[in-house]
XYZ file of C-alpha atoms in Angstrom:
692
model
C 40.369 -77.477 39.089
C 38.008 -74.483 38.671
C 36.573 -75.270 42.108
C 40.026 -75.238 43.563
C 40.805 -71.854 41.914
C 37.670 -70.323 43.383
C 38.950 -71.245 46.823
C 42.472 -69.869 46.253
C 43.360 -66.526 47.823
C 46.620 -64.831 46.843
C 46.762 -62.796 50.015
C 49.226 -63.855 52.646
C 47.548 -65.586 55.505
C 50.098 -64.427 58.088
C 49.240 -60.745 57.750
C 45.548 -61.224 58.483
C 43.889 -62.564 61.507
C 41.531 -65.401 60.804
C 37.899 -64.833 61.699
C 36.467 -66.742 64.518
C 33.446 -68.791 63.481
C 30.096 -67.649 64.780
C 28.599 -69.957 67.253
C 25.075 -71.071 66.481
C 22.622 -73.088 68.457
C 22.396 -75.857 65.875
C 23.758 -77.061 62.577
C 22.794 -75.293 59.366
C 20.767 -77.197 56.848
C 21.933 -77.523 53.249
C 18.796 -75.832 51.892
C 19.168 -72.911 54.327
C 15.774 -73.456 55.864
C 16.891 -72.569 59.340
C 18.805 -73.785 62.357
C 17.870 -76.745 64.273
C 17.232 -76.841 67.951
C 19.067 -78.995 70.449
C 16.650 -81.789 69.818
C 17.168 -81.829 66.048
C 13.950 -80.600 64.356
C 13.774 -77.198 62.667
C 12.456 -74.304 64.601
C 9.196 -73.156 63.083
C 8.257 -69.489 62.251
C 11.852 -68.282 62.435
C 13.744 -66.455 59.659
C 16.499 -68.469 57.970
C 19.973 -67.556 59.099
C 22.408 -66.848 56.191
C 25.167 -69.327 55.646
C 28.491 -68.028 57.034
C 31.537 -67.581 54.823
C 33.927 -70.554 55.107
C 37.241 -69.839 56.760
C 40.242 -69.216 54.506
C 42.560 -72.060 53.709
C 46.061 -72.228 54.915
C 48.772 -70.336 53.058
C 50.780 -73.466 52.328
C 48.072 -74.987 50.141
C 47.627 -71.739 48.230
C 51.296 -71.456 47.456
C 51.327 -75.004 46.193
C 48.466 -74.343 43.778
C 50.162 -71.217 42.423
C 53.410 -73.049 41.804
C 51.514 -75.794 40.010
C 49.774 -73.208 37.763
C 52.951 -71.519 36.592
C 54.859 -74.766 36.099
C 52.329 -76.367 33.710
C 53.455 -76.973 30.091
C 51.032 -77.438 27.192
C 53.367 -77.805 24.199
C 54.753 -81.180 25.050
C 54.029 -83.694 22.323
C 52.825 -87.084 23.350
C 55.255 -89.917 22.955
C 53.105 -91.753 20.409
C 52.551 -88.654 18.182
C 53.305 -89.224 14.500
C 53.366 -86.081 12.272
C 53.052 -88.146 9.109
C 49.940 -89.881 10.334
C 48.324 -86.649 11.594
C 49.227 -83.803 9.156
C 48.373 -80.180 10.066
C 45.603 -78.809 7.765
C 46.350 -75.711 5.655
C 44.632 -72.317 6.343
C 41.681 -71.439 4.027
C 42.120 -68.593 1.523
C 40.504 -65.189 2.012
C 38.090 -65.645 -0.943
C 36.790 -68.880 0.441
C 36.201 -67.219 3.805
C 34.234 -64.340 2.267
C 32.055 -66.698 0.208
C 31.303 -68.818 3.252
C 30.242 -65.727 5.228
C 27.971 -64.558 2.389
C 26.284 -67.969 2.102
C 25.779 -68.008 5.832
C 24.061 -64.586 5.695
C 21.808 -65.625 2.771
C 20.761 -68.851 4.406
C 17.122 -68.807 5.731
C 16.852 -68.592 9.500
C 14.839 -71.759 9.905
C 12.156 -73.842 8.318
C 9.022 -71.934 7.337
C 10.423 -68.505 8.201
C 10.740 -69.233 11.887
C 13.177 -67.415 14.150
C 14.245 -68.310 17.645
C 13.088 -65.811 20.197
C 15.790 -66.768 22.622
C 17.440 -69.616 24.368
C 14.800 -71.936 25.635
C 11.968 -69.796 24.117
C 9.353 -70.723 21.522
C 10.016 -70.017 17.798
C 8.037 -67.170 16.104
C 6.779 -67.574 12.549
C 7.548 -64.472 10.447
C 5.286 -63.283 7.635
C 7.157 -63.459 4.340
C 5.848 -60.546 2.270
C 7.785 -61.628 -0.816
C 6.150 -65.057 -0.756
C 2.706 -63.472 -0.415
C 3.371 -61.251 -3.428
C 4.048 -64.275 -5.609
C 1.193 -64.490 -8.192
C 1.500 -68.290 -8.333
C 1.031 -68.728 -4.584
C -1.373 -71.472 -3.442
C -2.678 -70.328 -0.042
C -3.658 -73.815 1.245
C -0.305 -75.376 0.469
C 1.620 -72.374 1.815
C -0.292 -72.363 5.107
C 0.038 -76.133 5.479
C 3.786 -75.885 4.927
C 4.294 -72.917 7.278
C 2.086 -74.091 10.135
C 2.791 -77.804 9.952
C 4.850 -77.888 13.148
C 3.457 -74.725 14.764
C 1.882 -74.596 18.163
C -1.412 -72.953 18.976
C 0.289 -69.761 20.186
C 2.389 -69.572 17.044
C -0.731 -69.931 14.880
C -2.451 -67.096 16.757
C 0.633 -64.895 16.475
C 0.858 -65.635 12.776
C -2.831 -64.792 12.319
C -2.384 -61.472 14.194
C 0.625 -60.638 12.005
C -1.407 -61.338 8.873
C -4.275 -59.110 10.095
C -1.817 -56.334 10.908
C -0.316 -56.643 7.430
C -3.816 -56.545 5.932
C -4.698 -53.335 7.789
C -1.465 -51.712 6.688
C -2.067 -52.722 3.064
C -5.642 -51.349 3.264
C -4.397 -48.036 4.651
C -1.783 -47.754 1.921
C -4.435 -48.543 -0.679
C -6.740 -45.787 0.650
C -3.918 -43.267 0.625
C -2.984 -44.190 -2.904
C -6.600 -43.895 -4.036
C -6.963 -40.466 -2.389
C -3.680 -39.294 -3.866
C -4.639 -40.535 -7.313
C -8.060 -38.885 -7.023
C -6.486 -35.560 -6.031
C -4.084 -35.721 -8.934
C -6.915 -36.654 -11.275
C -9.005 -33.670 -10.133
C -6.026 -31.371 -10.530
C -5.316 -32.670 -14.005
C -9.006 -32.303 -14.909
C -8.991 -28.688 -13.799
C -5.861 -27.998 -15.788
C -7.429 -29.624 -18.818
C -10.616 -27.565 -18.402
C -8.575 -24.406 -18.028
C -6.580 -25.256 -21.126
C -9.811 -25.966 -22.987
C -11.215 -22.569 -21.956
C -8.044 -20.809 -23.024
C -8.132 -22.566 -26.360
C -11.770 -21.542 -26.792
C -10.869 -17.931 -25.971
C -7.971 -18.078 -28.407
C -10.306 -19.421 -31.076
C -12.744 -16.546 -30.508
C -9.936 -14.009 -30.633
C -8.695 -15.466 -33.872
C -12.220 -15.277 -35.267
C -12.469 -11.623 -34.140
C -9.125 -10.862 -35.725
C -10.256 -12.429 -38.980
C -13.576 -10.530 -38.944
C -11.896 -7.202 -38.142
C -9.278 -7.721 -40.805
C -11.985 -8.506 -43.361
C -14.010 -5.433 -42.316
C -10.920 -3.219 -42.453
C -10.078 -4.451 -45.921
C -13.648 -3.868 -47.109
C -13.727 -0.352 -45.623
C -10.365 0.451 -47.139
C -11.583 -0.815 -50.497
C -14.671 1.406 -50.255
C -12.553 4.400 -49.316
C -10.213 3.772 -52.209
C -13.117 3.423 -54.652
C -14.674 6.723 -53.505
C -11.477 8.588 -54.292
C -10.758 9.800 -50.768
C -7.299 8.350 -50.720
C -6.398 10.461 -53.720
C -6.730 13.604 -51.632
C -3.871 12.549 -49.359
C -0.912 13.206 -51.650
C 1.898 11.808 -49.570
C 4.901 9.754 -50.496
C 4.065 6.915 -48.069
C 2.940 3.490 -49.165
C -0.605 2.283 -48.588
C 0.497 -0.039 -45.782
C 2.299 2.824 -44.013
C -0.819 4.975 -44.296
C -2.999 2.338 -42.671
C -0.558 1.782 -39.836
C -0.233 5.449 -38.905
C -2.613 7.202 -36.542
C -3.261 10.107 -38.886
C -4.229 7.836 -41.742
C -6.460 5.796 -39.468
C -8.288 8.962 -38.464
C -8.639 9.872 -42.132
C -9.942 6.383 -42.874
C -12.543 6.655 -40.138
C -13.615 10.063 -41.410
C -13.977 8.627 -44.912
C -16.137 5.809 -43.561
C -18.457 8.276 -41.848
C -18.712 10.422 -44.970
C -19.579 7.349 -47.024
C -22.213 6.395 -44.416
C -23.771 9.877 -44.566
C -23.820 9.654 -48.342
C -25.342 6.169 -48.599
C -27.801 6.291 -45.668
C -30.221 9.170 -45.768
C -30.766 10.873 -42.421
C -27.901 9.065 -40.700
C -26.107 12.297 -39.818
C -29.090 13.286 -37.672
C -28.522 10.232 -35.459
C -24.742 10.062 -35.730
C -22.953 13.422 -35.869
C -19.316 13.216 -36.839
C -17.230 13.152 -33.650
C -13.522 12.298 -33.252
C -12.944 8.554 -33.021
C -16.366 7.467 -34.309
C -16.111 4.951 -37.134
C -17.944 2.071 -38.809
C -17.036 -1.364 -37.464
C -19.231 -3.578 -39.663
C -21.784 -3.318 -42.435
C -23.947 -6.351 -41.611
C -25.696 -6.333 -44.991
C -29.415 -6.909 -45.734
C -31.805 -7.998 -42.977
C -35.561 -8.429 -42.620
C -37.607 -6.998 -39.742
C -40.063 -9.523 -38.267
C -43.306 -8.989 -36.432
C -42.915 -9.613 -32.715
C -46.125 -11.648 -32.465
C -46.348 -13.629 -35.712
C -42.664 -13.578 -36.786
C -43.777 -12.593 -40.302
C -41.628 -10.383 -42.488
C -42.493 -6.712 -42.367
C -39.847 -4.790 -44.327
C -36.301 -4.970 -45.590
C -33.623 -3.434 -43.381
C -29.861 -3.039 -43.228
C -27.761 -2.912 -40.055
C -24.616 -0.840 -39.515
C -22.463 -1.323 -36.421
C -20.329 1.566 -35.220
C -17.885 1.649 -32.343
C -20.509 3.180 -30.024
C -23.910 2.912 -31.803
C -25.949 0.489 -33.852
C -27.849 1.987 -36.801
C -30.921 0.375 -38.416
C -31.736 1.626 -41.916
C -34.761 0.671 -44.023
C -34.491 -0.063 -47.737
C -36.957 1.827 -49.900
C -37.503 2.094 -53.646
C -36.400 5.254 -55.381
C -38.822 7.523 -57.136
C -39.238 6.998 -60.907
C -39.447 10.687 -61.819
C -35.664 11.011 -62.140
C -33.953 11.655 -65.514
C -33.074 8.604 -67.557
C -29.306 9.119 -67.257
C -29.441 9.559 -63.470
C -31.889 6.674 -63.122
C -29.546 4.362 -64.968
C -26.611 5.213 -62.681
C -28.468 5.233 -59.328
C -29.477 1.961 -57.622
C -33.109 0.976 -57.492
C -33.304 1.210 -53.683
C -32.121 3.721 -51.124
C -31.315 3.458 -47.422
C -33.115 5.662 -44.892
C -32.038 5.788 -41.253
C -34.866 4.348 -39.151
C -33.545 3.683 -35.622
C -30.289 4.197 -33.763
C -29.256 3.171 -30.231
C -26.197 3.477 -28.102
C -24.602 0.097 -27.500
C -24.717 0.486 -23.724
C -28.466 1.227 -23.828
C -29.588 -1.896 -25.678
C -29.192 -5.654 -25.453
C -28.728 -7.839 -28.504
C -30.020 -11.399 -28.009
C -29.457 -14.349 -30.311
C -32.881 -15.886 -31.119
C -31.482 -19.246 -32.268
C -33.126 -22.206 -30.499
C -34.123 -25.857 -30.983
C -35.270 -26.788 -34.484
C -38.970 -26.614 -35.340
C -40.644 -29.996 -35.792
C -42.966 -28.853 -38.613
C -40.476 -27.114 -40.865
C -37.367 -28.975 -39.743
C -35.582 -25.697 -38.996
C -36.310 -22.932 -36.504
C -37.687 -19.786 -38.119
C -35.614 -17.643 -35.727
C -32.359 -19.507 -36.212
C -30.917 -16.560 -38.161
C -32.665 -13.837 -36.117
C -31.571 -11.461 -33.366
C -33.602 -9.342 -30.950
C -32.609 -5.767 -30.138
C -34.141 -4.901 -26.783
C -33.893 -1.687 -24.803
C -33.790 1.967 -25.656
C -35.714 4.791 -24.063
C -39.121 3.080 -24.241
C -37.778 -0.426 -23.566
C -38.979 -1.720 -26.924
C -37.864 -4.890 -28.693
C -37.333 -5.506 -32.404
C -36.538 -8.753 -34.214
C -34.345 -8.839 -37.319
C -33.447 -11.854 -39.468
C -30.858 -12.242 -42.160
C -32.160 -12.598 -45.710
C -29.896 -15.556 -46.412
C -30.158 -18.710 -44.375
C -27.145 -19.438 -42.195
C -25.577 -16.136 -43.128
C -22.194 -15.702 -41.318
C -22.901 -11.971 -40.919
C -25.094 -12.742 -37.919
C -22.353 -14.449 -35.904
C -19.876 -11.758 -36.901
C -22.316 -9.006 -35.880
C -22.997 -10.526 -32.441
C -19.287 -11.030 -31.834
C -18.423 -7.460 -32.819
C -21.241 -6.066 -30.683
C -19.930 -7.903 -27.623
C -16.439 -6.681 -28.315
C -17.490 -3.060 -28.724
C -19.675 -3.157 -25.603
C -16.791 -4.544 -23.583
C -14.470 -1.855 -24.914
C -16.983 0.894 -24.145
C -17.416 -0.367 -20.603
C -13.690 -0.560 -20.139
C -13.240 3.013 -21.385
C -16.088 4.189 -19.179
C -14.522 2.482 -16.185
C -11.172 4.089 -16.950
C -12.764 7.518 -17.192
C -14.642 6.935 -13.948
C -11.468 5.835 -12.177
C -9.590 8.853 -13.504
C -12.396 11.139 -12.344
C -12.507 9.507 -8.927
C -8.753 9.761 -8.667
C -8.884 13.455 -9.495
C -11.700 13.983 -6.984
C -9.810 12.101 -4.293
C -6.722 14.172 -4.971
C -8.696 17.400 -4.887
C -10.545 16.385 -1.728
C -7.294 15.319 -0.068
C -5.469 18.566 -0.734
C -8.566 20.711 -0.247
C -9.277 19.144 3.139
C -5.766 20.049 4.216
C -5.814 23.510 2.644
C -9.341 24.897 2.140
C -7.839 27.866 0.347
C -7.168 25.623 -2.649
C -10.873 25.683 -3.497
C -10.467 29.313 -4.529
C -7.585 28.469 -6.871
C -9.422 27.039 -9.863
C -6.375 26.806 -12.095
C -4.382 24.994 -9.429
C -7.234 22.571 -8.724
C -7.282 21.484 -12.356
C -3.640 20.404 -12.164
C -3.826 18.551 -8.838
C -4.471 15.184 -10.479
C -1.315 15.644 -12.573
C 1.009 16.644 -9.740
C 0.005 13.929 -7.264
C 2.697 11.537 -8.511
C 5.124 14.212 -9.652
C 8.739 13.929 -8.467
C 10.943 16.829 -7.448
C 14.614 16.899 -6.562
C 15.430 17.745 -2.944
C 19.069 17.687 -1.827
C 19.978 15.345 -4.670
C 17.120 12.913 -3.979
C 13.835 12.410 -5.814
C 10.819 13.170 -3.646
C 7.118 13.269 -4.452
C 4.619 15.792 -3.208
C 3.779 13.530 -0.269
C 7.145 14.560 1.114
C 6.074 18.181 0.743
C 2.900 17.343 2.662
C 5.043 15.848 5.414
C 7.037 19.067 5.610
C 3.801 21.032 5.780
C 2.609 18.863 8.655
C 5.842 19.515 10.507
C 5.440 23.239 9.869
C 1.871 23.167 11.198
C 3.108 21.480 14.371
C 5.726 24.204 14.903
C 3.118 26.917 14.399
C 0.635 25.251 16.738
C 3.302 24.939 19.450
C 4.457 28.541 18.753
C 7.970 27.372 17.965
C 8.774 30.432 15.893
C 12.443 29.896 15.039
C 12.066 26.316 13.631
C 8.949 27.384 11.734
C 10.697 30.371 10.154
C 13.708 28.227 9.191
C 11.462 25.589 7.573
C 9.548 28.240 5.634
C 12.799 29.648 4.307
C 13.861 26.134 3.232
C 10.584 25.483 1.385
C 10.681 28.910 -0.273
C 14.166 28.164 -1.549
C 12.945 24.783 -2.818
C 10.019 26.343 -4.658
C 12.248 29.015 -6.156
C 14.559 26.328 -7.539
C 11.720 24.601 -9.452
C 11.722 27.019 -12.351
C 11.340 24.229 -14.904
C 8.321 22.804 -13.095
C 5.830 25.643 -12.839
C 2.980 23.445 -11.551
C 4.923 22.115 -8.571
C 6.354 25.558 -7.931
C 2.894 27.135 -7.748
C 1.625 24.329 -5.526
C 4.469 24.568 -2.999
C 4.409 28.369 -3.058
C 0.696 28.422 -2.329
C 1.031 26.148 0.674
C 4.075 27.990 2.018
C 2.450 31.406 1.596
C -0.640 30.323 3.493
C 1.372 29.082 6.465
C 3.704 32.060 6.258
C 0.731 34.397 6.656
C -0.494 32.434 9.695
C 2.930 32.515 11.297
C 3.300 36.247 10.575
C -0.042 36.944 12.250
C 1.168 35.055 15.320
C 4.448 37.001 15.465
C 2.684 40.351 14.931
C 0.369 39.621 17.822
C 3.392 38.800 19.967
C 5.078 42.022 18.812
C 2.081 44.113 19.841
C 1.935 42.483 23.258
C 5.661 42.885 23.987
C 6.517 46.183 22.265
C 7.727 47.656 25.586
C 10.639 45.144 25.702
C 13.383 46.070 23.293
C 15.015 42.616 23.110
C 11.731 40.825 22.357
C 10.841 43.524 19.860
C 14.116 43.040 18.022
C 13.547 39.261 17.854
C 9.964 39.567 16.597
C 10.932 42.140 13.980
C 13.771 39.883 12.836
C 11.349 36.982 12.336
C 8.880 39.144 10.433
C 11.680 40.475 8.241
C 12.792 36.914 7.389
C 9.186 36.057 6.564
C 8.928 39.083 4.269
C 6.521 41.070 6.443
C 8.796 43.950 7.517
C 6.220 46.577 6.455
C 3.576 44.893 8.546
C 5.977 44.728 11.486
C 6.726 48.458 11.192
C 3.070 49.402 11.060
C 2.166 47.118 13.977
C 5.011 48.422 16.152
C 4.347 52.121 15.522
C 0.602 51.619 15.975
C 1.225 49.931 19.321
C 3.459 52.810 20.442
C 0.753 55.337 19.458
C -1.781 53.448 21.556
C 0.544 53.407 24.559
C 1.050 57.182 24.286
C -2.691 57.760 24.264
C -3.153 55.385 27.154
C -0.489 57.063 29.282
C -1.715 60.618 28.563
C -5.219 59.652 29.622
C -3.780 58.585 32.944
C -2.559 62.144 33.658
C -4.932 64.119 35.934
C -5.389 67.891 35.934
C -5.448 69.053 39.562
C -5.607 72.832 39.059
C -1.969 73.578 38.247
C -1.671 73.923 34.471
C 2.123 73.962 34.455
C 2.307 70.613 36.281
C -0.257 69.086 33.947
C 1.639 70.254 30.831
C 4.842 68.897 32.368
C 3.282 65.442 32.787
C 1.829 65.420 29.270
C 5.034 66.564 27.587
C 7.145 64.137 29.592
C 4.944 61.216 28.519
C 4.979 62.210 24.863
C 8.640 62.918 24.339
C 9.927 60.098 26.539
C 7.882 57.494 24.641
C 8.871 59.058 21.289
C 12.561 58.876 22.270
C 12.316 55.248 23.397
C 10.380 54.295 20.268
C 12.916 55.867 17.918
C 15.781 54.198 19.801
C 14.161 50.746 19.583
C 13.246 51.307 15.938
C 16.839 52.129 15.037
C 18.094 48.872 16.580
C 15.303 46.655 15.188
C 14.551 47.846 11.652
C 16.891 48.462 8.726
C 18.044 52.068 8.133
C 16.044 52.301 4.915
C 12.836 52.323 6.966
C 13.906 55.119 9.306
C 11.959 57.723 7.348
C 8.710 56.061 8.433
C 9.735 56.369 12.070
C 10.593 60.090 11.656
C 7.234 60.674 10.029
C 5.517 58.930 12.919
C 7.467 61.055 15.486
C 6.395 64.282 13.728
C 2.760 63.159 13.789
C 3.003 62.530 17.525
C 4.586 65.978 18.082
C 1.711 67.526 16.135
C -0.730 65.638 18.373
C 1.094 67.045 21.421
C 0.856 70.559 19.957
C -2.873 70.109 19.567
C -3.201 69.175 23.242
C -0.926 72.063 24.249
C -2.934 74.556 22.198
C -6.170 73.330 23.689
C -4.816 73.637 27.259
C -3.277 77.081 26.715
C -6.261 78.449 24.879
C -7.432 80.139 28.092
C -4.084 81.742 28.847
C -2.782 84.956 27.382
C 0.223 84.587 25.174
C 3.342 85.780 26.956
C 1.885 85.386 30.407
C 3.867 83.709 33.114
C 1.839 80.460 32.977
C 1.956 80.391 29.206
C 5.691 80.957 29.181
C 6.364 78.290 31.823
C 4.307 75.730 29.920
C 6.107 76.450 26.667
C 9.525 76.230 28.277
C 8.597 72.937 29.961
C 7.457 71.444 26.660
C 10.614 72.516 24.807
C 12.776 71.260 27.631
C 11.232 67.803 27.300
C 11.461 67.979 23.504
C 15.216 68.333 23.889
C 15.309 64.614 24.884
C 14.854 63.723 21.203
C 18.374 64.898 20.505
C 19.580 61.655 22.105
C 18.216 59.809 19.053
C 19.395 62.420 16.530
C 16.043 64.223 16.283
C 15.462 67.955 16.932
C 11.804 68.933 17.098
C 12.170 71.955 19.429
C 11.173 74.360 16.702
C 8.003 72.367 16.096
C 6.913 72.423 19.724
C 4.371 75.180 20.426
C 3.810 76.053 16.775
C 0.356 77.523 16.031
C -0.375 77.788 19.755
C -2.423 80.992 20.217
C -4.395 82.381 23.133
C -8.117 82.743 22.780
C -10.926 84.178 24.889
C -14.649 83.917 24.734
C -16.494 87.200 25.466
C -13.553 88.520 27.512
C -13.575 85.456 29.738
C -10.654 83.135 29.246
C -11.449 79.510 28.515
C -10.880 77.196 31.379
C -8.150 74.656 30.849
C -9.379 71.240 29.777
C -7.831 68.255 31.477
C -7.256 64.875 29.910
C -7.266 61.635 31.712
C -8.789 59.548 34.390
C -8.140 59.150 38.078
C -4.466 58.125 37.981
C -1.254 59.512 39.481
C 1.918 61.169 38.101
C 3.174 60.741 34.572
C 6.737 59.755 35.411
C 5.641 56.471 36.875
C 3.472 55.771 33.814
C 6.091 56.383 31.073
C 7.250 53.238 29.313
């Protein structure tokens, strides 16, 4: 029936035109090898012609098949069907279905771990890692069971899978070994570090015990000598020891006891603040360097910065009986003393001697160094005396502390030098301020309050750099404003005198440089009133108004002298006096006018004084020129009138010097011959064009 359905077409045959079959030269073979010729055999070397599509069937047959499809019934019971003989089975429960699915999933794929590779393909034997991990596995039996029905290809594949698994296991083993080794090394280092820290802690505990014992012994000696009775305070003994003042007193008592018990020790160890006895190492014996034989009895004292060697000598027997009974039989005399940083203390302990069973130098130390690089060997009187180990430990501790203090002092000195060099390189004038240089190391990290914020002196240096840039670029207004800001800042630091002096010094130095620049500009542009007013305003804000006044008036005096020298005497005295007087009084008038608009009124007296001096200079020139003319003559009278007429210009600036013009001008003759007029000036033209 399926073949019939494949031939059925639901399309109506009447609406389509049936294809006409293609004519071929011969019938088509069933295998499609090619057409046959008229004679029957296949044509060689020709391409096979595709089989044509069969023509569609008639529409009547198709309709019949469709009707048969839709009219079929499947629920008709057969006539001989008996429900009692063939009962319908009941549906399984849900639990039974789930259990069946689970058992199906847990079931092994096939015998020996084989899995089908596909329909019609060969089975592949899988490597069961869990079976290989079994400790009771018998390899021969397992292989015989797995590969009993395997082909040669399956055996090779199984062997390759085993080799691959072996390589992977080897790689994992190497990684685990490397990881375990790394962790072992890390743990070993941690253990070694912990061991070192425990050793250090043990040494520190031993040092603490030795220092506590020495402090108790020194305190006991000080108490027995009666020094503590001098300090009549209400504090307990523990409070005295814990305070700094009492510790200083304790150290001073130790040094006094050392001076008293060791003769000549004060010559080696003068009493300085902070010097104290760390340990009294007790009796020792000095040994010969060559034979290691005993030479004399010694005693060693360790201080915080020196080591003192004292020899024990017998006292003289010529003392009174009472004194001899109280005094000990021996006395200590200071023999040698070295600074701890100048010597090296070496422990002479070594392997035991085979002859005596114990090394002779087991309890000995060597002190090596000093000015002449000598070496001395000292041994404790008692065998295995703990004073030796305590002495070596305390020496190392004190040397380390001295080096640390020396390093701190060196760093502080270098820091101060760096600070001084830094600020001095920026401001060489600081080298002349000795008092300020001494405080530079203290003010480097000092904080000041600026606009509600805390700033250090580096910020001040930044402001100084900005000010230097303004001065170098001749930006006068920003520079003056910044100087005023820094001056106000320095004035507000009344509670911090060091910072105030530092900022004031730097500001004053740059203020002087800026003032010199503005003064030079004022001298060059004194002829322009607007520029003069601006320059004078800047100098006044900088606090150099007196210097501005002197520079401006000096420049105006020079311009008067320059212009008068440009006037030429050409034989007419009246014209020459006219030119000179016009130059003088015009420049004086312009100067006074500019001064009134530029400087404050309180400084006007200096300008009036300067104007009078210039009028006196004009009178001197006038007297010299009229010295050859008779007083009252026509030329003399014309010259005087011309001078007073020009002097009247000063009334425009509220000055009246007409009465001063011509004062003390007298005629003079030499042997009845009048003096010839003396001209001033060079080869230049009229005065009117030369007046500023």
